[in-house]
Amino acid sequence: MTARILPAVGDADAARSVTTLLSQLPDAEPATPAGDSTQLIDTLARLAGESLEELPEVVLVHERIGPVPALELIREVSLRFPAVGVVLITADASQGLFAAAMDAGARGLVTLPLSYEELANRVQAAAQWSTGVRRHLGAGSDVFTGPGGTVVTVTGAKGGVGATVTAVQLALAAQASGRTAALVDLDLQTGDIASYLDVQFRRSIVDLAAITDISPRVLSDAVFSHSTGMALLLAPGEGERGEEVSDRSVRQIVSALRSRYEIVVIDCGSQMNGANAAAIEMADTAVLVTTPDVVSVRGAKRIVRMWDRLQIRKAEETFTLVNRFNRNTEIQPPLIQRITGTRMASTAVPANFKELQGAVDSGRMHELDPRSTVKQALWALAGELGLVKPSQGAEPRGGMLRGDRGSIGGRRRKGGTTSGGGRE
């Protein structure tokens, strides 16, 4: 049996050393090393998207990999790609680290400096374990095996720009199109998703924060099944409990949600902390919501620069959505794009708060009139981001989604916007 091995080593010298030793192993097929955690996850997701059989049997994670810490990276790989055997390369051979690595999902540990015999034994054991798991999965097990659903985060340039409304409508659009969708409130201190959807539920994301192994049953106990079919994971009712949700727990929670739902929409609010920073880093798509005014655009620029400094996300990997758009304002989307350096959504949400007032006040955002230009713009954004399942025979633009006549689910032409009067 030939074992395909994907090393994840950030240091160039260490990568050469690992690759050289791997090339000497019998029946081993080492791949080009991944230089950081993001590249590793992207590579595995791409391979898993093609076929389970395309995944490498073994992933080697060096202790100095970044920006995600090695143990957190091992945990994410184990959750998202359980048919891959992960081995940690470290200079620390203590029992404490060994136990922590096993808890994270590693199948073995190799100490530095590397020795041929130890590396060969660990790789062989991990490869045999991976082969056994795949044989089991191939027999029809219901265990999750792929790269998972699409994760979208929605962040406000500042408070009150419409991030929560955007997140709610994106999730509703995905669910109405026939996809399974989860909506997560990661605005831990001031989250309002429960109010927008008229939900009273005693469980929240805090109930998952201290759990190291989130099983499907544990996850289902923590989420609220909304009448629309969406799964809701709410912010705590007591804002101070938000401190119990760490970046580590968020990585586990997002990975668990990704494995169970096709679309996961996360409202990150407008204040950054370790928890929502981890979600934004893991997201397939990050949406930054701003309004066309100086204060909001400055806030958007500040957030984009902070994400770049902290290596959370690059500006060109961020979608900026203009809310409360009016053609008469001095600040237009092209100017915002130049200021922030981000990609602009071709959809802009019109300034028409009167359409939302009744739904907001009654907590029935899911019953917003399909004729609402705000709703149509946000559902068009869902189509632009690829969150909706196209209807058979539907037109590429302006198609209706199941169960919601008149709402827009397809992509709009590039540059197409909608305008309206009033304010939002």
Short mmCIF file of C-alpha atoms in Angstrom, two decimals:
data_model
loop_
_atom_site.label_atom_id
_atom_site.label_comp_id
_atom_site.label_asym_id
_atom_site.label_seq_id
_atom_site.Cartn_x
_atom_site.Cartn_y
_atom_site.Cartn_z
CA MET A 1 0.00 0.00 0.00
CA THR A 2 1.34 3.43 -0.95
CA ALA A 3 0.74 6.06 1.73
CA ARG A 4 0.16 9.60 0.50
CA ILE A 5 1.61 12.08 2.98
CA LEU A 6 0.92 15.82 3.14
CA PRO A 7 3.32 17.73 5.44
CA ALA A 8 2.28 21.07 6.93
CA VAL A 9 5.48 22.87 7.83
CA GLY A 10 5.86 26.65 7.97
CA ASP A 11 9.67 26.87 8.19
CA ALA A 12 11.44 26.34 4.85
CA ASP A 13 14.45 24.54 6.35
CA ALA A 14 12.25 22.24 8.41
CA ALA A 15 10.09 21.54 5.34
CA ARG A 16 13.14 20.44 3.34
CA SER A 17 14.30 18.20 6.15
CA VAL A 18 10.88 16.55 6.50
CA THR A 19 10.47 16.11 2.74
CA THR A 20 13.93 14.56 2.38
CA LEU A 21 13.28 12.02 5.10
CA LEU A 22 9.79 11.21 3.79
CA SER A 23 11.21 10.50 0.34
CA GLN A 24 13.31 7.74 1.86
CA LEU A 25 10.35 5.88 3.35
CA PRO A 26 9.20 2.76 1.51
CA ASP A 27 5.76 2.92 -0.14
CA ALA A 28 5.45 6.62 0.68
CA GLU A 29 4.28 9.36 -1.67
CA PRO A 30 5.02 12.75 -0.05
CA ALA A 31 3.25 15.82 -1.44
CA THR A 32 4.53 19.39 -1.61
CA PRO A 33 4.41 20.79 1.95
CA ALA A 34 1.66 23.23 2.92
CA GLY A 35 3.24 26.41 4.24
CA ASP A 36 0.53 27.38 6.73
CA SER A 37 -2.71 26.20 8.26
CA THR A 38 -4.91 27.95 5.70
CA GLN A 39 -3.13 26.30 2.78
CA LEU A 40 -3.44 22.90 4.44
CA ILE A 41 -7.19 23.20 5.02
CA ASP A 42 -7.78 24.59 1.52
CA THR A 43 -5.81 21.74 -0.03
CA LEU A 44 -7.69 19.09 1.92
CA ALA A 45 -11.04 20.70 1.13
CA ARG A 46 -10.22 20.79 -2.58
CA LEU A 47 -9.18 17.14 -2.60
CA ALA A 48 -12.20 16.04 -0.55
CA GLY A 49 -14.45 17.95 -2.94
CA GLU A 50 -13.20 15.72 -5.75
CA SER A 51 -13.44 12.42 -3.86
CA LEU A 52 -12.74 10.89 -0.47
CA GLU A 53 -10.13 8.72 -2.17
CA GLU A 54 -8.17 11.82 -3.22
CA LEU A 55 -7.37 12.74 0.37
CA PRO A 56 -3.90 11.81 1.66
CA GLU A 57 -3.78 9.02 4.18
CA VAL A 58 -1.46 10.98 6.49
CA VAL A 59 -1.02 14.64 7.36
CA LEU A 60 2.08 15.71 9.27
CA VAL A 61 1.64 18.90 11.30
CA HIS A 62 4.77 20.69 12.52
CA GLU A 63 4.52 22.29 15.95
CA ARG A 64 5.43 25.73 14.55
CA ILE A 65 2.79 25.82 11.86
CA GLY A 66 0.71 29.00 11.84
CA PRO A 67 -1.30 31.11 12.06
CA VAL A 68 -3.59 28.51 13.69
CA PRO A 69 -1.77 26.70 16.56
CA ALA A 70 -0.78 23.12 15.80
CA LEU A 71 -3.19 21.45 18.24
CA GLU A 72 -6.12 23.55 17.03
CA LEU A 73 -5.23 22.73 13.45
CA ILE A 74 -5.11 19.01 14.27
CA ARG A 75 -8.54 19.28 15.87
CA GLU A 76 -10.00 21.02 12.82
CA VAL A 77 -8.50 18.49 10.38
CA SER A 78 -9.78 15.61 12.51
CA LEU A 79 -13.29 17.04 12.63
CA ARG A 80 -13.55 17.98 8.97
CA PHE A 81 -11.58 15.09 7.47
CA PRO A 82 -11.93 12.15 9.89
CA ALA A 83 -10.55 9.68 7.35
CA VAL A 84 -7.11 11.35 7.47
CA GLY A 85 -4.53 10.26 10.04
CA VAL A 86 -2.78 13.26 11.60
CA VAL A 87 0.69 13.06 13.16
CA LEU A 88 2.24 15.89 15.17
CA ILE A 89 5.94 16.75 14.78
CA THR A 90 7.26 18.36 17.97
CA ALA A 91 10.34 18.78 20.12
CA ASP A 92 8.25 18.34 23.28
CA ALA A 93 7.90 14.65 24.15
CA SER A 94 6.14 15.21 27.47
CA GLN A 95 3.15 13.14 28.51
CA GLY A 96 1.06 16.33 28.78
CA LEU A 97 1.55 17.24 25.14
CA PHE A 98 1.03 13.65 24.04
CA ALA A 99 -2.31 13.56 25.86
CA ALA A 100 -3.32 16.95 24.42
CA ALA A 101 -2.43 15.82 20.89
CA MET A 102 -4.47 12.63 21.28
CA ASP A 103 -7.42 14.63 22.63
CA ALA A 104 -7.19 16.90 19.57
CA GLY A 105 -7.43 13.88 17.26
CA ALA A 106 -3.81 13.08 16.40
CA ARG A 107 -2.94 9.48 15.58
CA GLY A 108 0.64 9.78 16.70
CA LEU A 109 3.53 12.03 17.68
CA VAL A 110 7.05 12.25 16.22
CA THR A 111 9.78 14.00 18.18
CA LEU A 112 12.44 16.34 16.87
CA PRO A 113 15.10 15.84 15.68
CA LEU A 114 13.44 13.41 13.30
CA SER A 115 14.63 9.84 13.12
CA TYR A 116 13.93 7.56 10.18
CA GLU A 117 12.66 4.64 12.26
CA GLU A 118 10.26 6.66 14.42
CA LEU A 119 8.86 8.59 11.46
CA ALA A 120 8.37 5.39 9.46
CA ASN A 121 6.54 3.68 12.33
CA ARG A 122 4.20 6.63 13.00
CA VAL A 123 3.41 7.20 9.33
CA GLN A 124 2.73 3.51 8.75
CA ALA A 125 0.42 3.27 11.76
CA ALA A 126 -1.52 6.40 10.75
CA ALA A 127 -1.81 5.19 7.15
CA GLN A 128 -3.15 1.79 8.22
CA TRP A 129 -5.68 3.45 10.50
CA SER A 130 -6.78 5.77 7.67
CA THR A 131 -7.20 2.84 5.28
CA GLY A 132 -9.35 1.01 7.81
CA VAL A 133 -11.57 4.05 8.35
CA ARG A 134 -12.07 4.53 4.61
CA ARG A 135 -12.96 0.88 4.19
CA HIS A 136 -15.58 1.36 6.91
CA LEU A 137 -16.90 4.54 5.33
CA GLY A 138 -17.09 2.87 1.97
CA ALA A 139 -19.39 0.25 3.47
CA GLY A 140 -22.09 2.88 3.87
CA SER A 141 -21.44 4.55 7.18
CA ASP A 142 -23.19 7.83 7.84
CA VAL A 143 -20.03 9.42 9.23
CA PHE A 144 -19.26 12.81 7.73
CA THR A 145 -16.43 12.50 5.21
CA GLY A 146 -16.26 15.64 3.09
CA PRO A 147 -15.06 19.21 3.36
CA GLY A 148 -18.45 20.20 4.72
CA GLY A 149 -20.85 23.01 4.10
CA THR A 150 -20.17 26.61 3.20
CA VAL A 151 -19.48 28.98 6.09
CA VAL A 152 -20.31 32.68 5.64
CA THR A 153 -19.59 35.33 8.26
CA VAL A 154 -21.33 38.70 8.33
CA THR A 155 -19.59 41.57 10.13
CA GLY A 156 -20.68 45.16 10.57
CA ALA A 157 -18.27 48.03 9.92
CA LYS A 158 -19.83 49.56 13.04
CA GLY A 159 -22.95 49.00 15.08
CA GLY A 160 -26.30 49.56 13.38
CA VAL A 161 -25.27 49.08 9.74
CA GLY A 162 -27.53 46.05 9.22
CA ALA A 163 -25.27 43.03 9.74
CA THR A 164 -27.89 41.01 11.62
CA VAL A 165 -30.64 41.66 9.07
CA THR A 166 -28.20 40.63 6.34
CA ALA A 167 -27.22 37.40 8.14
CA VAL A 168 -30.85 36.47 8.82
CA GLN A 169 -31.95 37.00 5.23
CA LEU A 170 -28.97 35.13 3.77
CA ALA A 171 -29.79 32.11 5.92
CA LEU A 172 -33.49 32.34 5.05
CA ALA A 173 -32.68 32.49 1.34
CA ALA A 174 -30.46 29.41 1.57
CA GLN A 175 -33.08 27.45 3.53
CA ALA A 176 -35.90 28.46 1.18
CA SER A 177 -33.92 27.29 -1.83
CA GLY A 178 -33.78 23.75 -0.45
CA ARG A 179 -30.44 23.78 1.35
CA THR A 180 -30.02 22.94 5.03
CA ALA A 181 -29.01 26.13 6.80
CA ALA A 182 -27.78 27.08 10.26
CA LEU A 183 -27.73 30.64 11.57
CA VAL A 184 -25.28 31.40 14.39
CA ASP A 185 -25.32 34.49 16.61
CA LEU A 186 -21.69 35.18 17.47
CA ASP A 187 -22.40 38.74 18.57
CA LEU A 188 -21.90 37.35 22.05
CA GLN A 189 -22.81 40.36 24.19
CA THR A 190 -25.51 42.09 22.15
CA GLY A 191 -26.82 39.42 19.77
CA ASP A 192 -30.38 40.02 18.55
CA ILE A 193 -31.15 37.11 16.23
CA ALA A 194 -33.59 35.65 18.78
CA SER A 195 -35.48 38.96 18.82
CA TYR A 196 -35.57 39.25 15.03
CA LEU A 197 -37.07 35.76 14.71
CA ASP A 198 -39.32 35.79 17.80
CA VAL A 199 -37.47 32.94 19.53
CA GLN A 200 -37.27 32.09 23.22
CA PHE A 201 -34.80 29.29 23.88
CA ARG A 202 -32.80 28.61 27.03
CA ARG A 203 -29.79 27.05 25.31
CA SER A 204 -27.08 29.05 23.57
CA ILE A 205 -23.62 28.76 22.07
CA VAL A 206 -22.20 28.90 25.61
CA ASP A 207 -23.57 25.40 26.24
CA LEU A 208 -21.15 24.08 23.61
CA ALA A 209 -18.13 26.13 24.68
CA ALA A 210 -16.79 23.68 27.28
CA ILE A 211 -17.44 20.50 25.29
CA THR A 212 -14.37 18.98 23.66
CA ASP A 213 -16.19 16.44 21.50
CA ILE A 214 -19.36 17.86 19.94
CA SER A 215 -21.41 14.89 18.80
CA PRO A 216 -24.46 15.27 16.51
CA ARG A 217 -26.76 14.71 19.49
CA VAL A 218 -25.02 17.34 21.61
CA LEU A 219 -25.22 19.78 18.71
CA SER A 220 -28.91 19.12 18.10
CA ASP A 221 -29.65 19.75 21.80
CA ALA A 222 -28.01 23.18 21.60
CA VAL A 223 -29.66 24.45 18.40
CA PHE A 224 -33.21 25.69 18.02
CA SER A 225 -35.25 24.37 15.08
CA HIS A 226 -37.07 27.39 13.68
CA SER A 227 -40.41 27.15 11.91
CA THR A 228 -38.68 28.03 8.63
CA GLY A 229 -36.51 24.92 8.92
CA MET A 230 -33.37 26.83 9.87
CA ALA A 231 -31.23 25.73 12.80
CA LEU A 232 -30.44 28.58 15.19
CA LEU A 233 -27.47 28.69 17.56
CA LEU A 234 -28.13 31.74 19.69
CA ALA A 235 -26.02 34.16 21.70
CA PRO A 236 -26.32 33.88 25.50
CA GLY A 237 -29.07 35.83 27.20
CA GLU A 238 -26.53 37.09 29.73
CA GLY A 239 -23.95 39.02 27.73
CA GLU A 240 -21.18 38.52 30.27
CA ARG A 241 -21.27 34.77 29.59
CA GLY A 242 -19.94 35.46 26.12
CA GLU A 243 -16.46 35.45 27.65
CA GLU A 244 -16.83 31.69 28.10
CA VAL A 245 -16.73 31.22 24.32
CA SER A 246 -13.08 31.03 23.23
CA ASP A 247 -11.51 30.90 19.80
CA ARG A 248 -10.77 27.22 20.39
CA SER A 249 -14.41 26.40 21.15
CA VAL A 250 -15.58 28.39 18.12
CA ARG A 251 -13.34 26.33 15.85
CA GLN A 252 -14.91 23.15 17.18
CA ILE A 253 -18.45 24.53 16.95
CA VAL A 254 -18.04 25.82 13.40
CA SER A 255 -16.46 22.54 12.28
CA ALA A 256 -19.35 20.59 13.83
CA LEU A 257 -21.94 22.84 12.16
CA ARG A 258 -20.15 22.64 8.83
CA SER A 259 -20.34 18.87 8.99
CA ARG A 260 -24.12 18.88 9.47
CA TYR A 261 -25.43 21.79 7.38
CA GLU A 262 -24.90 22.85 3.80
CA ILE A 263 -24.88 26.55 4.67
CA VAL A 264 -23.70 28.07 7.96
CA VAL A 265 -24.26 31.84 8.31
CA ILE A 266 -22.58 33.52 11.29
CA ASP A 267 -23.47 36.99 12.55
CA CYS A 268 -20.21 38.32 14.02
CA GLY A 269 -21.54 41.71 15.09
CA SER A 270 -19.26 44.73 14.87
CA GLN A 271 -16.80 44.18 17.75
CA MET A 272 -13.85 41.87 17.28
CA ASN A 273 -12.75 39.26 19.80
CA GLY A 274 -11.00 35.91 19.67
CA ALA A 275 -14.23 34.01 19.09
CA ASN A 276 -15.51 35.80 16.01
CA ALA A 277 -11.97 36.27 14.68
CA ALA A 278 -11.64 32.47 14.59
CA ALA A 279 -14.96 32.19 12.72
CA ILE A 280 -13.92 34.79 10.15
CA GLU A 281 -10.61 33.02 9.61
CA MET A 282 -12.40 29.68 9.03
CA ALA A 283 -15.11 31.13 6.78
CA ASP A 284 -15.33 30.37 3.08
CA THR A 285 -16.79 33.84 2.55
CA ALA A 286 -16.55 36.90 4.80
CA VAL A 287 -19.10 39.67 4.21
CA LEU A 288 -18.41 43.12 5.62
CA VAL A 289 -21.50 45.36 5.79
CA THR A 290 -21.16 49.12 5.59
CA THR A 291 -23.36 52.09 4.86
CA PRO A 292 -22.34 54.83 2.39
CA ASP A 293 -21.19 57.39 4.95
CA VAL A 294 -17.77 58.51 6.12
CA VAL A 295 -17.93 57.00 9.62
CA SER A 296 -18.99 53.55 8.40
CA VAL A 297 -16.49 53.44 5.55
CA ARG A 298 -13.69 54.43 7.94
CA GLY A 299 -14.84 51.63 10.22
CA ALA A 300 -14.76 49.17 7.33
CA LYS A 301 -11.23 50.22 6.41
CA ARG A 302 -10.14 49.88 10.04
CA ILE A 303 -11.57 46.36 10.29
CA VAL A 304 -10.00 45.23 7.02
CA ARG A 305 -6.59 46.50 8.11
CA MET A 306 -6.93 44.80 11.49
CA TRP A 307 -7.85 41.48 9.87
CA ASP A 308 -4.77 41.77 7.68
CA ARG A 309 -2.44 42.63 10.59
CA LEU A 310 -3.73 39.70 12.62
CA GLN A 311 -3.54 37.38 9.59
CA ILE A 312 -7.25 36.66 9.88
CA ARG A 313 -8.21 37.49 6.30
CA LYS A 314 -6.79 39.50 3.42
CA ALA A 315 -8.70 42.47 2.03
CA GLU A 316 -9.11 40.90 -1.40
CA GLU A 317 -10.74 37.86 0.24
CA THR A 318 -13.48 40.01 1.81
CA PHE A 319 -16.84 40.92 0.24
CA THR A 320 -18.13 44.37 1.12
CA LEU A 321 -21.88 44.93 1.00
CA VAL A 322 -23.27 48.46 0.81
CA ASN A 323 -26.46 48.80 2.83
CA ARG A 324 -28.89 51.75 2.67
CA PHE A 325 -27.65 52.52 -0.80
CA ASN A 326 -28.83 55.68 -2.54
CA ARG A 327 -27.63 56.87 -5.91
CA ASN A 328 -27.62 60.46 -4.67
CA THR A 329 -25.00 59.95 -1.96
CA GLU A 330 -21.46 61.18 -2.56
CA ILE A 331 -19.93 57.89 -1.40
CA GLN A 332 -20.59 55.21 -4.01
CA PRO A 333 -19.49 51.53 -4.12
CA PRO A 334 -16.47 52.12 -6.43
CA LEU A 335 -15.06 54.64 -3.95
CA ILE A 336 -15.62 52.23 -1.03
CA GLN A 337 -13.82 49.54 -3.00
CA ARG A 338 -10.80 51.80 -3.53
CA ILE A 339 -10.71 52.81 0.14
CA THR A 340 -11.02 49.32 1.62
CA GLY A 341 -9.28 47.29 -1.08
CA THR A 342 -12.01 44.65 -0.79
CA ARG A 343 -14.22 42.98 -3.38
CA MET A 344 -17.57 44.72 -3.72
CA ALA A 345 -20.78 42.75 -3.89
CA SER A 346 -22.52 43.60 -7.14
CA THR A 347 -25.75 43.78 -5.14
CA ALA A 348 -26.43 46.88 -3.05
CA VAL A 349 -29.25 47.05 -0.51
CA PRO A 350 -31.58 50.04 -0.97
CA ALA A 351 -32.32 52.56 1.77
CA ASN A 352 -35.89 51.60 2.61
CA PHE A 353 -36.32 51.03 6.31
CA LYS A 354 -40.09 51.45 6.14
CA GLU A 355 -40.30 48.02 4.51
CA LEU A 356 -38.55 46.47 7.53
CA GLN A 357 -40.19 48.38 10.37
CA GLY A 358 -43.16 46.08 10.91
CA ALA A 359 -41.15 42.85 10.67
CA VAL A 360 -38.47 44.20 13.03
CA ASP A 361 -40.91 45.46 15.64
CA SER A 362 -42.92 42.21 15.64
CA GLY A 363 -39.88 39.96 15.60
CA ARG A 364 -41.11 38.32 12.38
CA MET A 365 -38.20 39.00 10.04
CA HIS A 366 -38.86 35.63 8.40
CA GLU A 367 -42.27 36.90 7.31
CA LEU A 368 -40.94 39.99 5.54
CA ASP A 369 -43.01 40.77 2.43
CA PRO A 370 -41.41 39.08 -0.63
CA ARG A 371 -42.09 42.30 -2.56
CA SER A 372 -39.71 44.17 -0.25
CA THR A 373 -36.84 45.64 -2.27
CA VAL A 374 -34.56 45.14 0.74
CA LYS A 375 -35.40 41.45 0.92
CA GLN A 376 -35.03 41.02 -2.83
CA ALA A 377 -31.59 42.64 -2.73
CA LEU A 378 -30.39 40.44 0.15
CA TRP A 379 -31.71 37.28 -1.47
CA ALA A 380 -29.99 38.32 -4.68
CA LEU A 381 -26.80 38.62 -2.63
CA ALA A 382 -27.36 35.05 -1.43
CA GLY A 383 -27.46 33.98 -5.07
CA GLU A 384 -24.34 36.00 -5.84
CA LEU A 385 -22.48 34.26 -3.01
CA GLY A 386 -23.66 30.82 -4.17
CA LEU A 387 -25.71 30.09 -1.06
CA VAL A 388 -28.93 29.14 -2.81
CA LYS A 389 -29.75 26.00 -4.72
CA PRO A 390 -30.80 26.97 -8.26
CA SER A 391 -34.29 25.84 -9.21
CA GLN A 392 -34.51 23.49 -12.16
CA GLY A 393 -35.15 25.47 -15.30
CA ALA A 394 -34.92 28.78 -13.44
CA GLU A 395 -33.59 31.87 -15.10
CA PRO A 396 -30.12 32.93 -13.95
CA ARG A 397 -31.52 36.23 -12.71
CA GLY A 398 -34.70 36.94 -10.80
CA GLY A 399 -35.66 33.29 -10.17
CA MET A 400 -38.08 32.53 -7.33
CA LEU A 401 -37.09 30.39 -4.41
CA ARG A 402 -39.20 27.58 -3.08
CA GLY A 403 -41.87 28.68 -0.66
CA ASP A 404 -41.34 32.42 -1.19
CA ARG A 405 -42.91 33.83 -4.28
CA GLY A 406 -41.40 36.99 -5.63
CA SER A 407 -38.07 36.81 -3.83
CA ILE A 408 -34.92 36.87 -5.87
CA GLY A 409 -32.60 33.89 -5.66
CA GLY A 410 -30.34 34.15 -8.71
CA ARG A 411 -27.24 36.17 -9.43
CA ARG A 412 -27.58 39.71 -10.61
CA ARG A 413 -25.53 41.11 -13.42
CA LYS A 414 -22.26 42.57 -12.32
CA GLY A 415 -22.74 46.14 -11.27
CA GLY A 416 -26.50 45.78 -10.95
CA THR A 417 -27.96 47.59 -7.93
CA THR A 418 -31.31 48.51 -6.53
CA SER A 419 -32.17 51.88 -5.13
CA GLY A 420 -35.03 53.14 -3.07
CA GLY A 421 -36.22 56.06 -1.06
CA GLY A 422 -36.35 56.72 2.64
CA ARG A 423 -33.78 55.45 5.08
CA GLU A 424 -32.91 52.13 6.70
#
